[in-house]
């Protein structure tokens, strides 16, 4: 299961197929493990539920390891380190995460970006209850909202943020102001798949094929 709205990790290519670093990685791992692999594209916020109920067996979706998610799924060892980026129009007065207090912000629903900017009892940075968080199913729709002036910023992971800014470089810029996050593959709790995935991913690190895949999608992997 994935959400093909997160280039370069997963996106729909010109042939209408799910493509990206994550897709290449999971196909390599599962074929090595002797499994057939069918990629199911769904909303990001539905992935963990579908994994728990057996609709899918594995999730790879640039998914950050969080304590809350760890209660529902087993994560593999991490394969990528990211941060959240704040995308703003060039010339914006927003220069820190704190500046988003009281502003309008677009996020992808159910992501760590959503968690970081939504005021809650545990959110120590965004404390202004007047902050408006607009949740979108697609990062592209959040970007359109920013370009149309419907929000003051988009908060999204660093790698897709760079792609979005590159595609709108005369209008948008981005900066990061959050701690690091780690992406991992999620498996159903208690399944033996996570251990197998770790073993095969170690093999791909050792033989250089993980790096080759990163190069193909212009990604710099964590050390
Ligand atoms: N890394 C973020 C998260 O896990 C966003 C992932 C995504 O949008 N595909 O919430």
Short mmCIF file of N, CA and C in Angstrom, two decimals, residues 85-97 99-107 117 130-134 136 142-155 171-175:
data_model
loop_
_atom_site.label_atom_id
_atom_site.label_comp_id
_atom_site.label_asym_id
_atom_site.label_seq_id
_atom_site.Cartn_x
_atom_site.Cartn_y
_atom_site.Cartn_z
N UNK A 85 9.40 20.67 5.92
CA UNK A 85 9.75 21.95 5.31
C UNK A 85 8.52 22.84 5.29
N UNK A 86 8.75 24.13 5.43
CA UNK A 86 7.68 25.11 5.36
C UNK A 86 7.82 25.82 4.01
N UNK A 87 6.83 25.64 3.14
CA UNK A 87 6.86 26.29 1.82
C UNK A 87 6.04 27.57 1.92
N UNK A 88 6.61 28.68 1.49
CA UNK A 88 5.91 29.98 1.54
C UNK A 88 6.13 30.71 0.22
N UNK A 89 5.27 31.69 -0.09
CA UNK A 89 5.53 32.52 -1.27
C UNK A 89 6.82 33.32 -1.04
N UNK A 90 7.59 33.57 -2.09
CA UNK A 90 8.81 34.37 -1.97
C UNK A 90 8.43 35.73 -1.37
N UNK A 91 9.19 36.18 -0.37
CA UNK A 91 8.91 37.48 0.26
C UNK A 91 7.99 37.38 1.47
N UNK A 92 7.55 36.17 1.82
CA UNK A 92 6.66 35.98 2.98
C UNK A 92 7.36 36.41 4.27
N UNK A 93 6.55 36.89 5.25
CA UNK A 93 7.13 37.25 6.55
C UNK A 93 7.25 36.02 7.47
N UNK A 94 6.88 34.85 6.97
CA UNK A 94 7.00 33.62 7.78
C UNK A 94 8.41 33.06 7.62
N UNK A 95 9.17 33.04 8.73
CA UNK A 95 10.56 32.56 8.65
C UNK A 95 10.87 31.47 9.68
N UNK A 96 9.85 31.07 10.46
CA UNK A 96 10.05 29.98 11.43
C UNK A 96 8.73 29.24 11.60
N UNK A 97 8.82 28.07 12.21
CA UNK A 97 7.60 27.29 12.48
C UNK A 97 6.67 28.09 13.39
N UNK A 99 6.18 31.16 13.52
CA UNK A 99 5.46 32.21 12.78
C UNK A 99 4.13 31.70 12.22
N UNK A 100 3.91 30.38 12.20
CA UNK A 100 2.66 29.85 11.63
C UNK A 100 1.49 30.03 12.61
N UNK A 101 1.79 30.41 13.86
CA UNK A 101 0.73 30.65 14.83
C UNK A 101 -0.25 31.70 14.31
N UNK A 102 -1.53 31.34 14.29
CA UNK A 102 -2.56 32.28 13.87
C UNK A 102 -2.70 32.43 12.36
N UNK A 103 -1.91 31.66 11.60
CA UNK A 103 -1.96 31.77 10.14
C UNK A 103 -2.76 30.61 9.55
N UNK A 104 -2.89 30.62 8.20
CA UNK A 104 -3.56 29.52 7.51
C UNK A 104 -2.49 28.62 6.88
N UNK A 105 -2.58 27.32 7.15
CA UNK A 105 -1.55 26.39 6.71
C UNK A 105 -2.18 25.19 6.02
N UNK A 106 -1.63 24.78 4.89
CA UNK A 106 -2.11 23.57 4.20
C UNK A 106 -1.15 22.40 4.47
N UNK A 107 -1.73 21.23 4.70
CA UNK A 107 -0.95 20.02 4.95
C UNK A 107 -1.59 18.84 4.21
N UNK A 117 1.58 21.10 12.91
CA UNK A 117 0.96 22.44 12.89
C UNK A 117 -0.43 22.50 13.51
N UNK A 130 -6.38 29.89 16.92
CA UNK A 130 -6.92 30.49 15.69
C UNK A 130 -6.16 30.05 14.44
N UNK A 131 -5.11 29.27 14.62
CA UNK A 131 -4.37 28.77 13.46
C UNK A 131 -5.31 27.89 12.64
N UNK A 132 -5.39 28.14 11.34
CA UNK A 132 -6.29 27.35 10.48
C UNK A 132 -5.45 26.33 9.72
N UNK A 133 -5.77 25.05 9.93
CA UNK A 133 -5.05 24.00 9.21
C UNK A 133 -6.00 23.39 8.17
N UNK A 134 -5.65 23.57 6.90
CA UNK A 134 -6.48 22.99 5.83
C UNK A 134 -5.83 21.68 5.40
N UNK A 136 -5.43 18.44 3.04
CA UNK A 136 -5.67 17.98 1.67
C UNK A 136 -5.24 16.53 1.53
N UNK A 142 -2.64 20.92 -2.00
CA UNK A 142 -2.17 21.86 -0.97
C UNK A 142 -1.34 22.95 -1.63
N UNK A 143 -0.53 22.58 -2.62
CA UNK A 143 0.31 23.55 -3.33
C UNK A 143 -0.54 24.54 -4.11
N UNK A 144 -1.57 24.04 -4.79
CA UNK A 144 -2.47 24.92 -5.55
C UNK A 144 -3.13 25.93 -4.60
N UNK A 145 -3.52 25.46 -3.42
CA UNK A 145 -4.15 26.36 -2.43
C UNK A 145 -3.18 27.48 -2.04
N UNK A 146 -1.91 27.16 -1.89
CA UNK A 146 -0.91 28.18 -1.55
C UNK A 146 -0.73 29.15 -2.72
N UNK A 147 -0.62 28.61 -3.91
CA UNK A 147 -0.43 29.47 -5.09
C UNK A 147 -1.63 30.39 -5.31
N UNK A 148 -2.82 29.93 -4.92
CA UNK A 148 -4.03 30.75 -5.07
C UNK A 148 -4.25 31.71 -3.90
N UNK A 149 -3.37 31.67 -2.91
CA UNK A 149 -3.49 32.58 -1.77
C UNK A 149 -4.49 32.14 -0.71
N UNK A 150 -4.96 30.89 -0.79
CA UNK A 150 -5.93 30.39 0.20
C UNK A 150 -5.29 30.06 1.54
N UNK A 151 -3.97 29.85 1.53
CA UNK A 151 -3.21 29.62 2.78
C UNK A 151 -1.90 30.42 2.71
N UNK A 152 -1.25 30.55 3.88
CA UNK A 152 0.01 31.30 3.95
C UNK A 152 1.23 30.40 3.78
N UNK A 153 1.04 29.09 3.99
CA UNK A 153 2.18 28.17 3.92
C UNK A 153 1.69 26.74 3.71
N UNK A 154 2.59 25.89 3.21
CA UNK A 154 2.35 24.44 3.16
C UNK A 154 3.44 23.80 4.01
N UNK A 155 3.08 22.85 4.87
CA UNK A 155 4.09 22.12 5.64
C UNK A 155 4.11 20.68 5.15
N UNK A 171 7.91 31.62 -7.75
CA UNK A 171 6.87 32.02 -6.79
C UNK A 171 7.10 31.55 -5.36
N UNK A 172 7.68 30.34 -5.21
CA UNK A 172 7.73 29.72 -3.88
C UNK A 172 9.16 29.48 -3.40
N UNK A 173 9.32 29.44 -2.08
CA UNK A 173 10.59 29.08 -1.48
C UNK A 173 10.29 28.21 -0.25
N UNK A 174 11.30 27.55 0.32
CA UNK A 174 11.03 26.73 1.51
C UNK A 174 12.22 26.72 2.46
N UNK A 175 11.93 26.42 3.71
CA UNK A 175 13.00 26.28 4.72
C UNK A 175 12.58 25.21 5.71
#
